[in-house]
């Protein structure tokens, strides 16, 4: 005898399991994207640390430089260390304030590879809240630059804002010349 | 139907959970693949991250470079006091955490240093890298205007011909020297001949006296009446025999001397011919070039011509060269006149008079003695002693006794008897002839002496002494050696001052010969001899001097030509690095003009003449890197300060090893130039190097200065020596100014020491830089005032300078040393010496410093482990362990 109670059980089973399955698949995908986004930020942080650690030496060198052509190349930032935003003549590392802005500027320059810094939407693809990246923890102590980047990163399918994570990346580099 | 239902039910039972099973089956590979992809992605990321982290950690580890090397020299090398390996691991792991600890670095990590700053190529590259930014090649090319300076120096190359001409002088000197020696021998022989003749006269007189005594005895002896000579007068006979024998020996010696004299006359004659031909090679008659040169120089006075620039410099150097060549030709022309006079007045008179004298001896004296005149040539040829003596003696004795007997028969007084005997022997006639010869020679020599005195001694004595006084006064170690900057290096290296020492030795020789020439002593013969010796020594000294100057200046001209050629052809690439290195050395290292100041004081003990005193020295100035010279690591000083005037001190200074201390003290640049362990040698060598560079740069001033030409004109045949002395003296004035922080034009057209407007400028400049200014002012003023001038023979002074010599700023010590380094010191030598400086200073800071460990290249070999998401059976260590090698260089 046909048990009517069992009618649609397959559908039900499918209805119950398929979302789980899909969610699992999406999780894998999200994880990959999340990881890629995270690595992008980390990579930019490393490059920023690399670049900023040479600022002090570049500034020192410029101080003694008499070769105007050399100075103009450095100042214009035309591909000397990086594509733009290479250095600054402000000794940002000496007074302790404003370091976050310098880090932010350099970080964005690397992150966007010299493209428009207003194009933060690209970060959205990776679930990074580009508008609210916090560099305030960055500092220079005893000649060591510590870049602390705090940001929020969410999964693409962020249901009920449950998949938002607070991320903190800390990169250290020795400042040249100080 | 039931069956169908049953199957359906069976199917339903079978389908129950199938989706779960299906999804489970699907999920397994999906999950595995997905996890695999994720892990693969992580792994790939880890690989990239390993590179990135290695680079960042390496950069941070390398930031711990040797701070002193960087701050002091702008050079980079791994610190020897920090553990780079630990530093690398620390930064690596700290940053690896930022990436979620994908990777970690293990204890097997190794950092290996390679290639130290001892490697010249690395050192060169680092200096060039640093120098490109700081030395400012454009500044050197535009402001200091190296190109223009080289162009100007190159334009002076035609002056080289003047030195070529001077070099040829030495060929003639050899002949002149031999002639002088031959003449001196001749004069000595004549002197000897005269003494022989005088001895002969004495012997003759003795003979006469003894014969006279004998006659007296004969007259008193009654046995004479019997003419029994053999029995009665044996004693008188023996006496006469002895006298005659002696006399004959003397005559024979005289004949030998005469023969020797003839030989010398012949040799002297040959020498005269040699000298004549040697002189003729360089004494072509002036063809008016000198006058043309004067006109050319005079023409440069006009502004229109002066504006033509390059043509002018060529014209003036050609003109000066022509003038120099012609001047030398004229000098030797006049000099050959002196020798011509010597030849006609002295040599010819010697030749003819001695010949006559010998003829008289042969024809009269010996003949009168009763010797066979046919034997005279044999005697002259030295065959006298081959002839049996006894027969001649008997024969001569008989002849004399015959005369005596004849005399004894007459009634004559003793005096009359002596006169008779003298007439018979005609001794006085010959003696008078010889005396005449001596008188003739004396007259000729007196005449030559007077002529020389007129031409040289009177006219040049004061001038020469004055110029020499100035040169000697300026060759004062106190003026260019600063004892406070004493050597502090204990490594002897390869400074070569032999050329400079040869120059100074030649100068000393010239100085002595001029002194002897202008201060003859002794009797007239000694004076003549001294004069000839001094002339020879002077000529030889001039030859040596010209050779020394030629060698040094010739090398410098060659170096200038090579560098200038590169610049003019636009091939800056080859000279670019040398320029940067020379500029770096000049501006990064302290030198004697910029080290001392008022900023920092330190004390040390100084041993001077055995007295230990405490001295305070202050230092100022900044290196190219911004490093304060006052912060240089200074060691305690021991050692002796050497100072004093005179070239012997300078020669000693150039050759002194010394330097027992461990550091320099403000004169490192001089070490780069000279490369010796002795600070005094370094400072002196640098001074002399600058001196020779300035010698080239001052040639226009010497050859176009009207005052020098007037002084040379007054010195007639010694004009060449006047020019030579000013060539020596003028750059000395520059070198002293420069070594004391003063400035001079790169090419000078105004003489400082000839008494013109330039002298006033020089004294003024000197008063600003040296403490001995009053002493120098007196030295210059007193001596310049004593120089004789002959205005009518003067070249016109160039008051309007050709444009190419204008518009040049004065150069100081830094610039002149820069040019010196660029032109004359090999870059490799500079780098080698510089690396020793680095080692010395760094060891003063840190005694453990080892130059061989100043690694500029670091090879990082991190032991990286990839941390997988799920580490099963500790596979990470087995499968994901790697040791990539990355090499980074400063």
mmCIF file of C-alpha atoms in Angstrom, chain B residues 86-353:
data_model
loop_
_atom_site.group_PDB
_atom_site.id
_atom_site.type_symbol
_atom_site.label_atom_id
_atom_site.label_comp_id
_atom_site.label_asym_id
_atom_site.label_seq_id
_atom_site.Cartn_x
_atom_site.Cartn_y
_atom_site.Cartn_z
ATOM 1 C CA UNK B 86 68.797 36.064 13.331
ATOM 2 C CA UNK B 87 67.540 39.401 12.113
ATOM 3 C CA UNK B 88 66.420 37.815 8.844
ATOM 4 C CA UNK B 89 64.545 35.008 10.602
ATOM 5 C CA UNK B 90 62.918 37.426 13.007
ATOM 6 C CA UNK B 91 61.510 39.638 10.269
ATOM 7 C CA UNK B 92 60.578 36.647 8.110
ATOM 8 C CA UNK B 93 58.523 34.942 10.766
ATOM 9 C CA UNK B 94 56.960 38.162 11.990
ATOM 10 C CA UNK B 95 55.704 38.974 8.529
ATOM 11 C CA UNK B 96 54.759 35.385 7.749
ATOM 12 C CA UNK B 97 52.213 35.616 10.533
ATOM 13 C CA UNK B 98 50.473 38.381 8.578
ATOM 14 C CA UNK B 99 49.730 35.936 5.831
ATOM 15 C CA UNK B 100 48.151 33.456 8.145
ATOM 16 C CA UNK B 101 51.391 31.624 8.832
ATOM 17 C CA UNK B 102 51.275 29.938 5.453
ATOM 18 C CA UNK B 103 54.985 29.455 5.764
ATOM 19 C CA UNK B 104 57.580 29.570 8.488
ATOM 20 C CA UNK B 105 61.321 29.745 8.392
ATOM 21 C CA UNK B 106 63.415 27.218 10.268
ATOM 22 C CA UNK B 107 66.749 27.011 12.003
ATOM 23 C CA UNK B 108 68.484 25.729 8.905
ATOM 24 C CA UNK B 109 68.338 29.211 7.423
ATOM 25 C CA UNK B 110 71.711 30.535 6.337
ATOM 26 C CA UNK B 111 72.889 33.960 5.278
ATOM 27 C CA UNK B 112 76.254 34.034 3.529
ATOM 28 C CA UNK B 113 78.249 37.168 2.822
ATOM 29 C CA UNK B 114 80.031 37.559 -0.491
ATOM 30 C CA UNK B 115 82.290 40.121 -2.083
ATOM 31 C CA UNK B 116 83.721 42.682 0.303
ATOM 32 C CA UNK B 117 84.643 46.326 -0.255
ATOM 33 C CA UNK B 118 88.200 45.138 -0.708
ATOM 34 C CA UNK B 119 87.093 44.353 -4.214
ATOM 35 C CA UNK B 120 87.953 47.428 -6.253
ATOM 36 C CA UNK B 121 85.130 46.895 -8.699
ATOM 37 C CA UNK B 122 82.512 46.797 -5.947
ATOM 38 C CA UNK B 123 84.004 49.797 -4.241
ATOM 39 C CA UNK B 124 84.061 51.648 -7.535
ATOM 40 C CA UNK B 125 80.420 50.810 -8.210
ATOM 41 C CA UNK B 126 79.271 51.918 -4.768
ATOM 42 C CA UNK B 127 81.208 55.176 -5.011
ATOM 43 C CA UNK B 128 79.822 55.810 -8.468
ATOM 44 C CA UNK B 129 76.281 55.056 -7.256
ATOM 45 C CA UNK B 130 76.666 57.402 -4.323
ATOM 46 C CA UNK B 131 78.671 59.937 -6.260
ATOM 47 C CA UNK B 132 76.138 60.227 -9.061
ATOM 48 C CA UNK B 133 73.713 61.738 -6.600
ATOM 49 C CA UNK B 134 76.102 63.757 -4.515
ATOM 50 C CA UNK B 135 79.241 64.689 -6.401
ATOM 51 C CA UNK B 136 77.259 66.442 -9.049
ATOM 52 C CA UNK B 137 78.945 65.661 -12.328
ATOM 53 C CA UNK B 138 76.989 68.450 -13.937
ATOM 54 C CA UNK B 139 78.471 70.838 -11.398
ATOM 55 C CA UNK B 140 81.938 69.618 -12.225
ATOM 56 C CA UNK B 141 81.283 69.962 -15.895
ATOM 57 C CA UNK B 142 79.573 73.315 -15.749
ATOM 58 C CA UNK B 143 80.620 75.233 -12.667
ATOM 59 C CA UNK B 144 84.129 73.928 -12.164
ATOM 60 C CA UNK B 145 84.144 73.440 -15.908
ATOM 61 C CA UNK B 146 86.469 70.495 -16.141
ATOM 62 C CA UNK B 147 85.992 70.400 -19.869
ATOM 63 C CA UNK B 148 87.123 73.988 -20.225
ATOM 64 C CA UNK B 149 90.047 73.430 -17.883
ATOM 65 C CA UNK B 150 91.152 70.395 -19.871
ATOM 66 C CA UNK B 151 90.802 72.371 -23.059
ATOM 67 C CA UNK B 152 93.034 75.080 -21.678
ATOM 68 C CA UNK B 153 95.607 72.640 -20.386
ATOM 69 C CA UNK B 154 95.591 70.809 -23.696
ATOM 70 C CA UNK B 155 96.203 74.082 -25.516
ATOM 71 C CA UNK B 156 99.490 74.436 -23.666
ATOM 72 C CA UNK B 157 100.942 71.338 -25.259
ATOM 73 C CA UNK B 158 103.023 73.354 -27.697
ATOM 74 C CA UNK B 159 105.052 74.509 -24.703
ATOM 75 C CA UNK B 160 106.247 70.945 -24.534
ATOM 76 C CA UNK B 161 108.609 71.793 -27.385
ATOM 77 C CA UNK B 162 110.425 74.203 -25.109
ATOM 78 C CA UNK B 163 111.221 71.278 -22.861
ATOM 79 C CA UNK B 164 112.221 69.227 -25.898
ATOM 80 C CA UNK B 165 114.700 71.940 -26.698
ATOM 81 C CA UNK B 166 115.973 72.014 -23.153
ATOM 82 C CA UNK B 167 116.425 68.273 -23.283
ATOM 83 C CA UNK B 168 118.706 68.599 -26.290
ATOM 84 C CA UNK B 169 120.911 70.864 -24.244
ATOM 85 C CA UNK B 170 122.125 67.825 -22.379
ATOM 86 C CA UNK B 171 123.675 66.392 -25.554
ATOM 87 C CA UNK B 172 125.802 69.470 -25.901
ATOM 88 C CA UNK B 173 126.585 69.469 -22.211
ATOM 89 C CA UNK B 174 128.558 66.258 -22.517
ATOM 90 C CA UNK B 175 130.862 67.749 -25.121
ATOM 91 C CA UNK B 176 131.204 70.981 -23.188
ATOM 92 C CA UNK B 177 132.046 69.089 -20.051
ATOM 93 C CA UNK B 178 134.776 67.103 -21.798
ATOM 94 C CA UNK B 179 136.167 70.252 -23.335
ATOM 95 C CA UNK B 180 136.264 71.912 -19.948
ATOM 96 C CA UNK B 181 137.994 68.885 -18.487
ATOM 97 C CA UNK B 182 140.512 68.804 -21.335
ATOM 98 C CA UNK B 183 141.176 72.506 -20.930
ATOM 99 C CA UNK B 184 141.648 72.081 -17.240
ATOM 100 C CA UNK B 185 144.140 69.240 -17.843
ATOM 101 C CA UNK B 186 145.943 71.408 -20.355
ATOM 102 C CA UNK B 187 146.286 74.232 -17.902
ATOM 103 C CA UNK B 188 147.583 71.813 -15.283
ATOM 104 C CA UNK B 189 150.153 70.487 -17.753
ATOM 105 C CA UNK B 190 151.321 73.952 -18.572
ATOM 106 C CA UNK B 191 151.674 74.639 -14.908
ATOM 107 C CA UNK B 192 153.696 71.488 -14.519
ATOM 108 C CA UNK B 193 155.811 72.329 -17.533
ATOM 109 C CA UNK B 194 156.563 75.714 -16.117
ATOM 110 C CA UNK B 195 157.564 74.192 -12.808
ATOM 111 C CA UNK B 196 159.859 71.801 -14.681
ATOM 112 C CA UNK B 197 161.434 74.626 -16.600
ATOM 113 C CA UNK B 198 161.854 76.549 -13.387
ATOM 114 C CA UNK B 199 163.493 73.463 -11.927
ATOM 115 C CA UNK B 200 165.638 73.217 -14.988
ATOM 116 C CA UNK B 201 166.771 76.774 -14.575
ATOM 117 C CA UNK B 202 167.618 76.064 -10.977
ATOM 118 C CA UNK B 203 169.578 73.012 -12.017
ATOM 119 C CA UNK B 204 171.331 75.069 -14.696
ATOM 120 C CA UNK B 205 172.169 77.693 -12.141
ATOM 121 C CA UNK B 206 173.444 74.987 -9.830
ATOM 122 C CA UNK B 207 175.510 73.617 -12.666
ATOM 123 C CA UNK B 208 176.928 77.019 -13.366
ATOM 124 C CA UNK B 209 177.674 77.599 -9.710
ATOM 125 C CA UNK B 210 179.374 74.265 -9.321
ATOM 126 C CA UNK B 211 181.301 74.760 -12.532
ATOM 127 C CA UNK B 212 182.294 78.182 -11.270
ATOM 128 C CA UNK B 213 183.470 76.711 -8.004
ATOM 129 C CA UNK B 214 185.380 74.160 -9.949
ATOM 130 C CA UNK B 215 187.053 76.839 -12.034
ATOM 131 C CA UNK B 216 188.058 78.621 -8.853
ATOM 132 C CA UNK B 217 189.564 75.448 -7.534
ATOM 133 C CA UNK B 218 191.297 74.789 -10.827
ATOM 134 C CA UNK B 219 192.694 78.250 -10.832
ATOM 135 C CA UNK B 220 194.136 77.783 -7.370
ATOM 136 C CA UNK B 221 195.462 74.281 -7.954
ATOM 137 C CA UNK B 222 199.025 74.214 -9.253
ATOM 138 C CA UNK B 223 198.536 70.750 -10.599
ATOM 139 C CA UNK B 224 196.327 72.174 -13.300
ATOM 140 C CA UNK B 225 199.359 73.393 -15.038
ATOM 141 C CA UNK B 226 200.205 69.816 -15.794
ATOM 142 C CA UNK B 227 196.656 69.138 -17.088
ATOM 143 C CA UNK B 228 196.669 65.889 -15.272
ATOM 144 C CA UNK B 229 192.892 65.596 -15.010
ATOM 145 C CA UNK B 230 192.567 61.961 -14.366
ATOM 146 C CA UNK B 231 195.054 61.884 -11.500
ATOM 147 C CA UNK B 232 194.464 65.207 -9.860
ATOM 148 C CA UNK B 233 190.784 66.146 -10.245
ATOM 149 C CA UNK B 234 188.900 62.954 -9.789
ATOM 150 C CA UNK B 235 186.639 64.492 -7.149
ATOM 151 C CA UNK B 236 185.705 67.472 -9.331
ATOM 152 C CA UNK B 237 185.105 65.185 -12.222
ATOM 153 C CA UNK B 238 182.652 63.101 -10.220
ATOM 154 C CA UNK B 239 180.810 66.209 -9.107
ATOM 155 C CA UNK B 240 180.429 67.458 -12.638
ATOM 156 C CA UNK B 241 179.377 64.050 -13.800
ATOM 157 C CA UNK B 242 176.602 64.010 -11.204
ATOM 158 C CA UNK B 243 175.367 67.482 -12.093
ATOM 159 C CA UNK B 244 175.334 66.803 -15.790
ATOM 160 C CA UNK B 245 173.527 63.532 -15.288
ATOM 161 C CA UNK B 246 170.804 65.207 -13.222
ATOM 162 C CA UNK B 247 170.504 67.968 -15.683
ATOM 163 C CA UNK B 248 170.118 65.611 -18.562
ATOM 164 C CA UNK B 249 167.428 63.680 -16.725
ATOM 165 C CA UNK B 250 165.542 66.888 -16.120
ATOM 166 C CA UNK B 251 165.794 67.816 -19.737
ATOM 167 C CA UNK B 252 164.492 64.406 -20.674
ATOM 168 C CA UNK B 253 161.565 64.804 -18.287
ATOM 169 C CA UNK B 254 160.890 68.196 -19.715
ATOM 170 C CA UNK B 255 160.846 66.662 -23.153
ATOM 171 C CA UNK B 256 158.356 64.042 -21.970
ATOM 172 C CA UNK B 257 156.154 66.694 -20.424
ATOM 173 C CA UNK B 258 156.310 68.640 -23.623
ATOM 174 C CA UNK B 259 155.251 65.577 -25.552
ATOM 175 C CA UNK B 260 152.377 64.993 -23.152
ATOM 176 C CA UNK B 261 151.416 68.606 -23.552
ATOM 177 C CA UNK B 262 151.380 68.221 -27.293
ATOM 178 C CA UNK B 263 149.133 65.207 -26.948
ATOM 179 C CA UNK B 264 146.755 67.157 -24.733
ATOM 180 C CA UNK B 265 146.699 70.038 -27.103
ATOM 181 C CA UNK B 266 145.772 67.605 -29.828
ATOM 182 C CA UNK B 267 143.029 66.073 -27.671
ATOM 183 C CA UNK B 268 141.721 69.486 -26.688
ATOM 184 C CA UNK B 269 141.660 70.430 -30.302
ATOM 185 C CA UNK B 270 139.557 67.354 -31.040
ATOM 186 C CA UNK B 271 137.246 68.192 -28.145
ATOM 187 C CA UNK B 272 136.832 71.674 -29.470
ATOM 188 C CA UNK B 273 135.770 70.181 -32.772
ATOM 189 C CA UNK B 274 133.319 67.849 -31.004
ATOM 190 C CA UNK B 275 131.818 70.678 -29.000
ATOM 191 C CA UNK B 276 131.639 72.839 -32.066
ATOM 192 C CA UNK B 277 129.644 70.222 -33.905
ATOM 193 C CA UNK B 278 127.455 69.523 -30.830
ATOM 194 C CA UNK B 279 126.772 73.200 -30.386
ATOM 195 C CA UNK B 280 126.136 73.743 -34.058
ATOM 196 C CA UNK B 281 123.322 71.191 -33.834
ATOM 197 C CA UNK B 282 121.402 73.493 -31.544
ATOM 198 C CA UNK B 283 122.837 76.873 -32.363
ATOM 199 C CA UNK B 284 121.416 77.637 -35.709
ATOM 200 C CA UNK B 285 121.443 81.282 -36.288
ATOM 201 C CA UNK B 286 118.205 82.930 -35.261
ATOM 202 C CA UNK B 287 116.015 83.516 -38.256
ATOM 203 C CA UNK B 288 113.908 86.201 -36.748
ATOM 204 C CA UNK B 289 111.367 83.978 -35.041
ATOM 205 C CA UNK B 290 112.165 85.613 -31.745
ATOM 206 C CA UNK B 291 111.255 88.982 -33.157
ATOM 207 C CA UNK B 292 108.137 87.486 -34.724
ATOM 208 C CA UNK B 293 107.233 86.009 -31.365
ATOM 209 C CA UNK B 294 107.626 89.376 -29.719
ATOM 210 C CA UNK B 295 105.357 90.872 -32.342
ATOM 211 C CA UNK B 296 102.817 88.080 -31.925
ATOM 212 C CA UNK B 297 102.716 88.571 -28.193
ATOM 213 C CA UNK B 298 102.504 92.326 -28.602
ATOM 214 C CA UNK B 299 99.630 91.883 -31.028
ATOM 215 C CA UNK B 300 97.638 90.079 -28.370
ATOM 216 C CA UNK B 301 97.288 93.355 -26.598
ATOM 217 C CA UNK B 302 94.509 94.366 -28.919
ATOM 218 C CA UNK B 303 91.068 93.424 -27.785
ATOM 219 C CA UNK B 304 89.895 92.549 -31.273
ATOM 220 C CA UNK B 305 92.419 89.771 -31.522
ATOM 221 C CA UNK B 306 91.878 88.734 -27.963
ATOM 222 C CA UNK B 307 88.284 87.993 -28.796
ATOM 223 C CA UNK B 308 89.279 85.345 -31.267
ATOM 224 C CA UNK B 309 89.724 82.952 -28.420
ATOM 225 C CA UNK B 310 91.066 79.616 -29.488
ATOM 226 C CA UNK B 311 93.231 81.071 -32.182
ATOM 227 C CA UNK B 312 94.820 83.329 -29.620
ATOM 228 C CA UNK B 313 95.869 80.585 -27.282
ATOM 229 C CA UNK B 314 97.404 78.711 -30.156
ATOM 230 C CA UNK B 315 99.077 81.891 -31.377
ATOM 231 C CA UNK B 316 100.454 82.819 -28.015
ATOM 232 C CA UNK B 317 101.685 79.343 -27.211
ATOM 233 C CA UNK B 318 103.256 79.088 -30.677
ATOM 234 C CA UNK B 319 104.759 82.498 -30.227
ATOM 235 C CA UNK B 320 106.069 81.653 -26.802
ATOM 236 C CA UNK B 321 107.377 78.364 -28.099
ATOM 237 C CA UNK B 322 109.132 80.107 -30.958
ATOM 238 C CA UNK B 323 110.430 82.675 -28.552
ATOM 239 C CA UNK B 324 111.654 79.957 -26.227
ATOM 240 C CA UNK B 325 113.324 78.010 -29.012
ATOM 241 C CA UNK B 326 114.889 81.074 -30.499
ATOM 242 C CA UNK B 327 115.957 82.249 -27.122
ATOM 243 C CA UNK B 328 117.736 78.993 -26.477
ATOM 244 C CA UNK B 329 119.277 79.160 -29.935
ATOM 245 C CA UNK B 330 120.451 82.685 -29.246
ATOM 246 C CA UNK B 331 121.783 81.673 -25.877
ATOM 247 C CA UNK B 332 123.839 78.895 -27.351
ATOM 248 C CA UNK B 333 124.914 81.085 -30.170
ATOM 249 C CA UNK B 334 126.295 83.488 -27.620
ATOM 250 C CA UNK B 335 127.631 80.622 -25.607
ATOM 251 C CA UNK B 336 129.439 79.278 -28.639
ATOM 252 C CA UNK B 337 131.008 82.741 -29.033
ATOM 253 C CA UNK B 338 132.494 82.313 -25.605
ATOM 254 C CA UNK B 339 133.940 79.001 -26.653
ATOM 255 C CA UNK B 340 135.116 80.500 -29.900
ATOM 256 C CA UNK B 341 136.952 83.130 -27.887
ATOM 257 C CA UNK B 342 138.290 80.426 -25.628
ATOM 258 C CA UNK B 343 139.460 78.526 -28.635
ATOM 259 C CA UNK B 344 141.204 81.454 -30.325
ATOM 260 C CA UNK B 345 142.592 83.224 -27.300
ATOM 261 C CA UNK B 346 143.519 80.408 -25.032
ATOM 262 C CA UNK B 347 143.846 77.134 -26.863
ATOM 263 C CA UNK B 348 145.552 78.605 -29.927
ATOM 264 C CA UNK B 349 148.012 80.575 -27.861
ATOM 265 C CA UNK B 350 148.807 77.522 -25.811
ATOM 266 C CA UNK B 351 149.219 75.489 -28.897
ATOM 267 C CA UNK B 352 151.525 77.932 -30.739
ATOM 268 C CA UNK B 353 153.558 79.125 -27.770
#
